[in-house]
Short mmCIF file of C-alpha atoms in Angstrom, two decimals:
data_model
loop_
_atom_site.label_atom_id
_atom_site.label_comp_id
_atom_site.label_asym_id
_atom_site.label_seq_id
_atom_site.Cartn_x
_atom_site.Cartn_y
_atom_site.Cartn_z
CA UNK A 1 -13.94 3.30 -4.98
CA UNK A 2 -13.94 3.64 -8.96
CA UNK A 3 -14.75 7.49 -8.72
CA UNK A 4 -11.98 7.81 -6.03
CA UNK A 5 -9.26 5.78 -8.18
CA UNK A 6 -10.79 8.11 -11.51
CA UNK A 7 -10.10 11.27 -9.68
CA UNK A 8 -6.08 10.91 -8.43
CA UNK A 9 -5.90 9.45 -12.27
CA UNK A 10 -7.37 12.67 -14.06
CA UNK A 11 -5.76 14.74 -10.84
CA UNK A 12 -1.84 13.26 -12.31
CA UNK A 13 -2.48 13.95 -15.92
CA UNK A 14 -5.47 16.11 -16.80
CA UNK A 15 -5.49 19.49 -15.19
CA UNK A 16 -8.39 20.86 -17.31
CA UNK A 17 -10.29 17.96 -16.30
CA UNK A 18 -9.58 18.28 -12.57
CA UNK A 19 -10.19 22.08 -12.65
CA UNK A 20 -13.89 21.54 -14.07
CA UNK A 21 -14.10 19.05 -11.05
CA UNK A 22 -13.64 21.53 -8.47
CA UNK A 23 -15.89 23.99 -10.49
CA UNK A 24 -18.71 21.17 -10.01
CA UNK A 25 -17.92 20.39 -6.35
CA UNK A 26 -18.01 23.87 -5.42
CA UNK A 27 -21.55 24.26 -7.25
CA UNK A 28 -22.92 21.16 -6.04
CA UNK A 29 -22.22 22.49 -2.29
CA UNK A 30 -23.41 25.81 -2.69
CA UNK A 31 -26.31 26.00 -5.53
CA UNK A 32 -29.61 25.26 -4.56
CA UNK A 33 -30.64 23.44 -7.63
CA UNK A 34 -28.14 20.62 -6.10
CA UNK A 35 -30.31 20.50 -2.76
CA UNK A 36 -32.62 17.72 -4.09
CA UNK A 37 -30.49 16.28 -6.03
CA UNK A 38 -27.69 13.64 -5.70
CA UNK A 39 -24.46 15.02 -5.62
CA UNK A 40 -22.22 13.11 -8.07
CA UNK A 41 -19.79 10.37 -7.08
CA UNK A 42 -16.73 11.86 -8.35
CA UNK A 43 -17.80 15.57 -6.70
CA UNK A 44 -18.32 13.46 -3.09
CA UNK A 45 -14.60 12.19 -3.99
CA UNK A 46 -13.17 15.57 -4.56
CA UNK A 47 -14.72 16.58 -0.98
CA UNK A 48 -13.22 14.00 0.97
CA UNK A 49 -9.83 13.25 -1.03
CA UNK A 50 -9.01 17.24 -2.11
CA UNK A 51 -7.03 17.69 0.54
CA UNK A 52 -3.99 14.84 -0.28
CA UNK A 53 -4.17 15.79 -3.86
CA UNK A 54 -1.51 18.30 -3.83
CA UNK A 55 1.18 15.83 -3.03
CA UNK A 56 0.16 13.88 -6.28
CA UNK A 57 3.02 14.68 -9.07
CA UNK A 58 1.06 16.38 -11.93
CA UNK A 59 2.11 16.24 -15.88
CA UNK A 60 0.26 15.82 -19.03
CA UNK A 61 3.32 14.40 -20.25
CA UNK A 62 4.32 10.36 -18.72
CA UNK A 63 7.04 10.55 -16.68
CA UNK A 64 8.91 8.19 -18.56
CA UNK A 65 8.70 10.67 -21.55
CA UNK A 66 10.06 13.55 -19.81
CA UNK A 67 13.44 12.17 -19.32
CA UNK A 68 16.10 12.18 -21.99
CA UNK A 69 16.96 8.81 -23.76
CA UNK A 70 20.43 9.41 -22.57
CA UNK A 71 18.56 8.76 -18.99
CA UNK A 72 17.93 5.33 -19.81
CA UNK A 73 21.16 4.65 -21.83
CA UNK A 74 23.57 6.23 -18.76
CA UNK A 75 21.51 5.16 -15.56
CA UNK A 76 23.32 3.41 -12.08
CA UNK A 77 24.92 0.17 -12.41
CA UNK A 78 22.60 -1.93 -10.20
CA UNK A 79 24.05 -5.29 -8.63
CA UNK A 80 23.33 -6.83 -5.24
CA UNK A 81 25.65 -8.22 -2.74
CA UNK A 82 26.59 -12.04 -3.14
CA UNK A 83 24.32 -14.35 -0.93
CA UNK A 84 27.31 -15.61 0.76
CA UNK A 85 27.51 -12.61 2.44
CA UNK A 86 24.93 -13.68 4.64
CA UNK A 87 26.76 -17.22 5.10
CA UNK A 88 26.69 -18.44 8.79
CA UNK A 89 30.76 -18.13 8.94
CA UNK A 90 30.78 -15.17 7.35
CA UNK A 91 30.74 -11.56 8.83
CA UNK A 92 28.88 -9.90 6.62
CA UNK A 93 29.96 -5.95 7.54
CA UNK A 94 33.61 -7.33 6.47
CA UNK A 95 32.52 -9.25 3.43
CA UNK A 96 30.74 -5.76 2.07
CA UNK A 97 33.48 -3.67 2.84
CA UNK A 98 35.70 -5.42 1.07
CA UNK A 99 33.34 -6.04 -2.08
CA UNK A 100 33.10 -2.20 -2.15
CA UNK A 101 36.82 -1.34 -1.75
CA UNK A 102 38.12 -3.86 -4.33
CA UNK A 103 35.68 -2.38 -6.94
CA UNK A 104 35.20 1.36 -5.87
CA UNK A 105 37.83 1.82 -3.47
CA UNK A 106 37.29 5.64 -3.74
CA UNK A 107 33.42 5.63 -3.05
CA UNK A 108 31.37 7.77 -0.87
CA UNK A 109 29.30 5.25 0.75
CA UNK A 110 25.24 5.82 1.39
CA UNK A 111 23.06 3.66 2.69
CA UNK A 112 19.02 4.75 1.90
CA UNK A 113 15.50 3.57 4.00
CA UNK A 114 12.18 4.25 4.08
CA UNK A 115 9.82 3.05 6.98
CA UNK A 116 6.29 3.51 7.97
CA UNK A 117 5.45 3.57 11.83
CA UNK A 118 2.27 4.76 13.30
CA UNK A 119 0.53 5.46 9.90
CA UNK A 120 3.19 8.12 9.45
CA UNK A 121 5.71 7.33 6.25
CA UNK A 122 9.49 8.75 6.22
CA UNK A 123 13.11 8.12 4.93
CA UNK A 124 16.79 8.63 5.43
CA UNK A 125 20.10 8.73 3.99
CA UNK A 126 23.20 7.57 5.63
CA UNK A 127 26.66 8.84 4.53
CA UNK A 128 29.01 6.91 5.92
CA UNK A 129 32.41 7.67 4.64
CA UNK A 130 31.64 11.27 5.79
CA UNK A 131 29.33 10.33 8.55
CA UNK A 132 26.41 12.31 7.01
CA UNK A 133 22.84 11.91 7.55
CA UNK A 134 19.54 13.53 6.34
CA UNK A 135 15.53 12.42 7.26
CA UNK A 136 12.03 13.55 5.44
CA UNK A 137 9.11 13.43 6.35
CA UNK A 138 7.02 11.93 3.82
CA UNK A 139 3.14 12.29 2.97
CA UNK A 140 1.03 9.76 5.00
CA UNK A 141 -0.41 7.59 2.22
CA UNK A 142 2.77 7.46 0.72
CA UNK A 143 3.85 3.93 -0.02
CA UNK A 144 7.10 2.21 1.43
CA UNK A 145 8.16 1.79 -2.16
CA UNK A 146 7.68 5.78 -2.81
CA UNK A 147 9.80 6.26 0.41
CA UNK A 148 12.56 4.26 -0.58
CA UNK A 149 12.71 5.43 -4.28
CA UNK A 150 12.29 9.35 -2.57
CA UNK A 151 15.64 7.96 -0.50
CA UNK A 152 17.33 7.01 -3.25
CA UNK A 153 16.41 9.97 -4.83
CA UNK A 154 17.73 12.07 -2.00
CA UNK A 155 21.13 10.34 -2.04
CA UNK A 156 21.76 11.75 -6.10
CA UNK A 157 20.92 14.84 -5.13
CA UNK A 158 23.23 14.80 -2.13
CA UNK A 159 26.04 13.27 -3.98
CA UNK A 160 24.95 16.14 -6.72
CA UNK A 161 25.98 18.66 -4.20
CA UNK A 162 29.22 17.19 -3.08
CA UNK A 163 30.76 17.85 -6.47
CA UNK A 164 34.00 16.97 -6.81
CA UNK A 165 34.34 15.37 -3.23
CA UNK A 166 32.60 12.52 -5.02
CA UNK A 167 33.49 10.81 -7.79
CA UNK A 168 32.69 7.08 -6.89
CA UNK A 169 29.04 6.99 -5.62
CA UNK A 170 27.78 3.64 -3.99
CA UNK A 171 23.78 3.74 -2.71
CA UNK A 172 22.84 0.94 -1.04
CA UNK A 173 19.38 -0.30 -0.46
CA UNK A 174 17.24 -3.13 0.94
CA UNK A 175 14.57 -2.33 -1.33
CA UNK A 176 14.56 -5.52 -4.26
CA UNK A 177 11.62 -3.84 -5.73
CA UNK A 178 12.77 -0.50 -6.54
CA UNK A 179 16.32 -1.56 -7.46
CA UNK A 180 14.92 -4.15 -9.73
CA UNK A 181 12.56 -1.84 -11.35
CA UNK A 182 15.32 1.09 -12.29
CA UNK A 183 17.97 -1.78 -13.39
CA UNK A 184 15.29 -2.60 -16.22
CA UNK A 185 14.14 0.21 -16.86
CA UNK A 186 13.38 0.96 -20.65
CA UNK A 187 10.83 4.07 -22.53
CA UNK A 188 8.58 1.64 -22.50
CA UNK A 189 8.41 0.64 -18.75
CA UNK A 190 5.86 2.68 -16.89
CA UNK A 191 7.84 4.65 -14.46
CA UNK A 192 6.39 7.09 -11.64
CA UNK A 193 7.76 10.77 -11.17
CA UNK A 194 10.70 9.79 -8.43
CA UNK A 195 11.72 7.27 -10.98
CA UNK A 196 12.55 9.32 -13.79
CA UNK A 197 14.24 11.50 -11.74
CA UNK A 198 16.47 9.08 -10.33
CA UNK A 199 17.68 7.72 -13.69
CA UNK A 200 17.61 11.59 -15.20
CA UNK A 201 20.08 12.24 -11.88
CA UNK A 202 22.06 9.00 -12.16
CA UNK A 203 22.98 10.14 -15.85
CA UNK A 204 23.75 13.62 -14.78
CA UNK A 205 26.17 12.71 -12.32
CA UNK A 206 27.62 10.04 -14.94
CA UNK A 207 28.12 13.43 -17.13
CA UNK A 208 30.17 14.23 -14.99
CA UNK A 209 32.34 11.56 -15.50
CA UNK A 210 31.14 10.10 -11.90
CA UNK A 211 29.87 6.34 -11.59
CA UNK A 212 26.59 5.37 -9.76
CA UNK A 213 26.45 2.13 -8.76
CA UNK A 214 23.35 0.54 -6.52
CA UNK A 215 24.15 -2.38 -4.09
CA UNK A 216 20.83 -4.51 -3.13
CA UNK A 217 21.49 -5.54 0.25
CA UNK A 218 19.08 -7.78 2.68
CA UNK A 219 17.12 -5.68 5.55
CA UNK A 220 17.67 -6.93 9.50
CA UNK A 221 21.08 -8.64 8.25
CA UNK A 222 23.44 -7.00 11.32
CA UNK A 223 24.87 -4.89 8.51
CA UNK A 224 25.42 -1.79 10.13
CA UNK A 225 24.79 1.31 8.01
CA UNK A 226 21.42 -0.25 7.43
CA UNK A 227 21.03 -0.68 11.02
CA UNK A 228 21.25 2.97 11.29
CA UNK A 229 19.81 4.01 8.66
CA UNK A 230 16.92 2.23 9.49
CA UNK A 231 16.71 3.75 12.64
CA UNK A 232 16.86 7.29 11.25
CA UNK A 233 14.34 6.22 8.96
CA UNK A 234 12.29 5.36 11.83
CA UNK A 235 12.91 9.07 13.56
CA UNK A 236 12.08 10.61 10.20
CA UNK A 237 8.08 9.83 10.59
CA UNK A 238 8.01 11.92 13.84
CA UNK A 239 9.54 15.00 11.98
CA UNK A 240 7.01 17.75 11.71
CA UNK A 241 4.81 17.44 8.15
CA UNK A 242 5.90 20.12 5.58
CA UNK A 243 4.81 19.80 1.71
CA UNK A 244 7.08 18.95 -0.68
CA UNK A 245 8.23 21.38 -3.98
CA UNK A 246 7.25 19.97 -6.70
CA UNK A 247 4.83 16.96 -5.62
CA UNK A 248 6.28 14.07 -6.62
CA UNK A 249 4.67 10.91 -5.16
CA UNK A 250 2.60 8.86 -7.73
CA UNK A 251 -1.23 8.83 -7.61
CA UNK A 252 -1.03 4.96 -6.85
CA UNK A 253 -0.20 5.22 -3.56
CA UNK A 254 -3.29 6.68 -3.07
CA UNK A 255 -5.06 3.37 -3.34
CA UNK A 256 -4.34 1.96 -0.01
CA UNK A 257 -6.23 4.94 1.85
CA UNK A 258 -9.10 4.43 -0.43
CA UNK A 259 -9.05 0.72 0.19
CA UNK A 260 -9.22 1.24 4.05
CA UNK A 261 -11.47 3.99 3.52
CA UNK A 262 -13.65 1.25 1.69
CA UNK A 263 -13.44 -1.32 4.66
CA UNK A 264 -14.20 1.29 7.38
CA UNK A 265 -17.92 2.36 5.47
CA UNK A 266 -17.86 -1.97 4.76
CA UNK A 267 -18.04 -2.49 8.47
CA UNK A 268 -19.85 0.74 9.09
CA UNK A 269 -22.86 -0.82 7.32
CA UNK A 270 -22.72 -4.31 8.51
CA UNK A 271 -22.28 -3.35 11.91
CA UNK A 272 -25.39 -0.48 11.48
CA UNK A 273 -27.59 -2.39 8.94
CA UNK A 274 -31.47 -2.99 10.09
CA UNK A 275 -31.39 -6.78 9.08
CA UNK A 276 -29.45 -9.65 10.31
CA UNK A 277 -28.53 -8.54 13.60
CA UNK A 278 -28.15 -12.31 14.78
CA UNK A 279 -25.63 -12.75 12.53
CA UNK A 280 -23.59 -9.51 13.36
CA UNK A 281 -23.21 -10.47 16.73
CA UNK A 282 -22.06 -13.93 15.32
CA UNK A 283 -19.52 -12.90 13.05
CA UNK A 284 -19.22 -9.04 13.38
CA UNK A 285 -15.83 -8.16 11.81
CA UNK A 286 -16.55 -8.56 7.50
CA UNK A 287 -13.22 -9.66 5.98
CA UNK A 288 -12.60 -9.97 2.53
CA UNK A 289 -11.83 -13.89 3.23
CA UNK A 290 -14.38 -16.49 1.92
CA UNK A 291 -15.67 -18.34 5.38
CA UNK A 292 -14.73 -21.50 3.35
CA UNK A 293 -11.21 -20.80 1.66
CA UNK A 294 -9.73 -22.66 4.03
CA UNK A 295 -11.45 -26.15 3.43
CA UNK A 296 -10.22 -28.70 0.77
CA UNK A 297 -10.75 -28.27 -2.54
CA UNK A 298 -12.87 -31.36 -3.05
CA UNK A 299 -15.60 -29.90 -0.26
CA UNK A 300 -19.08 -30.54 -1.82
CA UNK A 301 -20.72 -27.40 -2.73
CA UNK A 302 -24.36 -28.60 -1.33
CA UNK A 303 -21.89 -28.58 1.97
CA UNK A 304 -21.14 -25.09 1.74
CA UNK A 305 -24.37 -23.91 0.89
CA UNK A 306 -26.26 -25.24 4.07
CA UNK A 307 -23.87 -24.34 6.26
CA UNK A 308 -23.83 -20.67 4.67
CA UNK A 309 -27.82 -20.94 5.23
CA UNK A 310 -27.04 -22.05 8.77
CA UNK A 311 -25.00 -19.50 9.62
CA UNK A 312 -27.16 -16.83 7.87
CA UNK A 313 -30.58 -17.96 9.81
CA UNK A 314 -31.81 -18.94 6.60
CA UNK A 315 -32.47 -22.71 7.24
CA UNK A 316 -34.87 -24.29 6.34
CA UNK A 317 -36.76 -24.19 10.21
CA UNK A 318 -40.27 -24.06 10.57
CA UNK A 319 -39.05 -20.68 12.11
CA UNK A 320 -37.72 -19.21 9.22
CA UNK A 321 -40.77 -20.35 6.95
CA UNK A 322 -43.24 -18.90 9.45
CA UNK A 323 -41.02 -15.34 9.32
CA UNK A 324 -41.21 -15.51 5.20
CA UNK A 325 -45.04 -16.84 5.56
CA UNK A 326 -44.40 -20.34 3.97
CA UNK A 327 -46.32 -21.94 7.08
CA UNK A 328 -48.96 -21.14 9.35
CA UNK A 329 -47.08 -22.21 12.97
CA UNK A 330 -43.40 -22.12 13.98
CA UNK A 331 -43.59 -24.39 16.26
CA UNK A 332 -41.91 -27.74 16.29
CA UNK A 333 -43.43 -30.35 14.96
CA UNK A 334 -41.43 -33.16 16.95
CA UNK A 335 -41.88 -31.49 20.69
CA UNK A 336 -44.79 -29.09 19.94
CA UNK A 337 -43.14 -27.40 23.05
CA UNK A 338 -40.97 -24.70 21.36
CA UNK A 339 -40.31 -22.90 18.02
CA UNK A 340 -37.99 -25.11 15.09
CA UNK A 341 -35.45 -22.87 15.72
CA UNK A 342 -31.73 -23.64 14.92
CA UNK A 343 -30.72 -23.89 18.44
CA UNK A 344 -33.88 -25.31 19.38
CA UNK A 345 -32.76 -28.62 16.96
CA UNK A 346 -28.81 -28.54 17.73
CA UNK A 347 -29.33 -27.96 22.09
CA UNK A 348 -32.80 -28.83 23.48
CA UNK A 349 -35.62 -30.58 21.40
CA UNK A 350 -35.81 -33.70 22.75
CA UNK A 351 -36.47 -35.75 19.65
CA UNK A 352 -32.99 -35.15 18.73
CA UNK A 353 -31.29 -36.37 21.82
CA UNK A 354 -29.67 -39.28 20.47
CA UNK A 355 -28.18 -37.52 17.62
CA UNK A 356 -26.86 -35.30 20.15
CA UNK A 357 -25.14 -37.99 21.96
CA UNK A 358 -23.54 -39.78 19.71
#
């Protein structure tokens, strides 16, 4: 996991470092002096991660550094719609159109989504003063937050090439995060590739003498444009895969893949390993949940540790001691019929009956 978070890191920011990686995978697979030997972590990492590295944006310089100050001084006006928009008497398709018209009355309208369906990531625009619409397909282990700042992204770029046709732009988004993150946005905030470039094309456009303005809007509200955008979003993730020129997603996003990655070899063990099969077929999914999170606070802790040795078939049962050679006989010592077993106590020795009624 560490070697696999090191490499994307060094992979964004050190290409020196990542070229000498590659040198040392490619000798550790072919050179014979590598047969008996263990291959190192972050060379096993390269193997199996090497191909999504090429959508990872690459720069020795931080993103945030590569943009102009004027970037952060001239970036979109970021506001989001009242919440009595969403009142229960209130249509909220009228109540936006009007909050748009009696501010920007001459705005080119687009509404931006990302979505992830089927482990397959997209996004879409959605013009709708001119009834435009464009979809990507997105790298897999993208994040939704990559696809909706790629969106937004998208939308500058469009408005970019409609020149003079737009002077007002409005983008609106049901992402809080991203919105939130570009309103405060400062040199010192640690922004990803897409980001910069959405504040470096925000104040381009404002060069230009046109405004930018970003509308947060709630998702699955019955406001239409996000409706369809949505939907187009949706459609996006079944568009072929093509790479994108430059890369641009942040090596972050990465971390999801190598956290499932890290539960599929977690199960992969504990369903293959040589001990313990009783308790595999007793509790055979691992999750990262304590067995006991959910009980109260106050629980003893001598509680939880006997019922974690119960459930691991480490009680304290003549059974048990006879398997770690602690006694000479597992049998019980109550019956002398069977061995002290766990479900020999809780089901069938007799000497226990009356607890077992009660």
């Amino acid at each position: 996991m560490l070697s696999n978070r090191f490499l994307a890191s060094i992979h964004s920011r050190n290409e020196s470092l990542i070229n000498v990686t590659r040198e040392l995978t490619i000798n550790s697979l072919t050179s014979r002096y590598w047969q008996k030997k263990r291959i190192p972590e972050v060379c096993q990492s390269f193997t199996h991660w090497s191909n999504h590295l090429p959508w990872i944006s690459r720069g020795e310089i931080p993103p945030r550094f590569s943009i102009s100050y004027e970037s952060y001084e001239m970036g979109p006006r970021i506001t989001k719609l009242p919440e009595i928009a969403y009142g229960p008497n209130v249509s909220t398709n009228g109540f936006l159109s009007e909050f748009i018209a009696e501010r920007w009355p001459n705005a080119t309208t687009v509404y931006t989504d990302g979505s992830r369906l089927n482990e397959q990531v997209g996004c879409a625009l959605y013009d709708t003063t001119n009834g435009h619409s464009r979809s990507f397909r997105l790298w897999n282990c993208a994040s939704i937050y990559s696809a909706e700042a790629y969106a937004i992204l998208q939308a500058l770029v469009y408005a970019i090439e409609l020149e003079d046709s737009c002077q007002q732009l409005v983008i609106l988004s049901d992402s809080q995060s991203e919105l939130s993150k570009l309103k405060n946005a400062t040199p010192n905030s640690h922004l990803t590739f897409l980001e910069a470039e959405i504040l470096r094309n925000a104040a381009e456009l404002r060069k230009y003498n046109k405004s930018v303005h970003m509308i947060w809007i709630r998702g699955h509200r019955g406001i239409e444009g996000n409706t369809l955008v949505d939907e187009r979003a949706r459609l996006s993730t079944q568009i072929p895969l093509r790479m994108l020129v430059p890369p641009c997603f942040p090596h972050t996003d990465l971390r999801r893949e190598f956290f499932l990655n890290l539960r599929r070899k977690w199960r992969e063990f504990h369903s293959n390993y040589h001990a313990g099969r009783r308790y595999v077929s007793l509790f055979p999914p691992p999750t990262k949940q304590r067995w006991f999170q959910q009980l109260p606070a106050t629980t003893p802790t001598n509680f939880i540790r006997t019922m974690t040795r119960l459930r691991t078939g480490h009680a304290l049962t003549r059974s048990y001691l006879n398997a770690i050679q602690q006694c000479d006989s597992d049998v019980c010592l109550q019956c002398n019929t069977e061995p002290e077993t766990l479900e020999h106590i809780f089901l069938s020795c007799p000497s226990y009956s009356a607890e077992r009624n009660c």
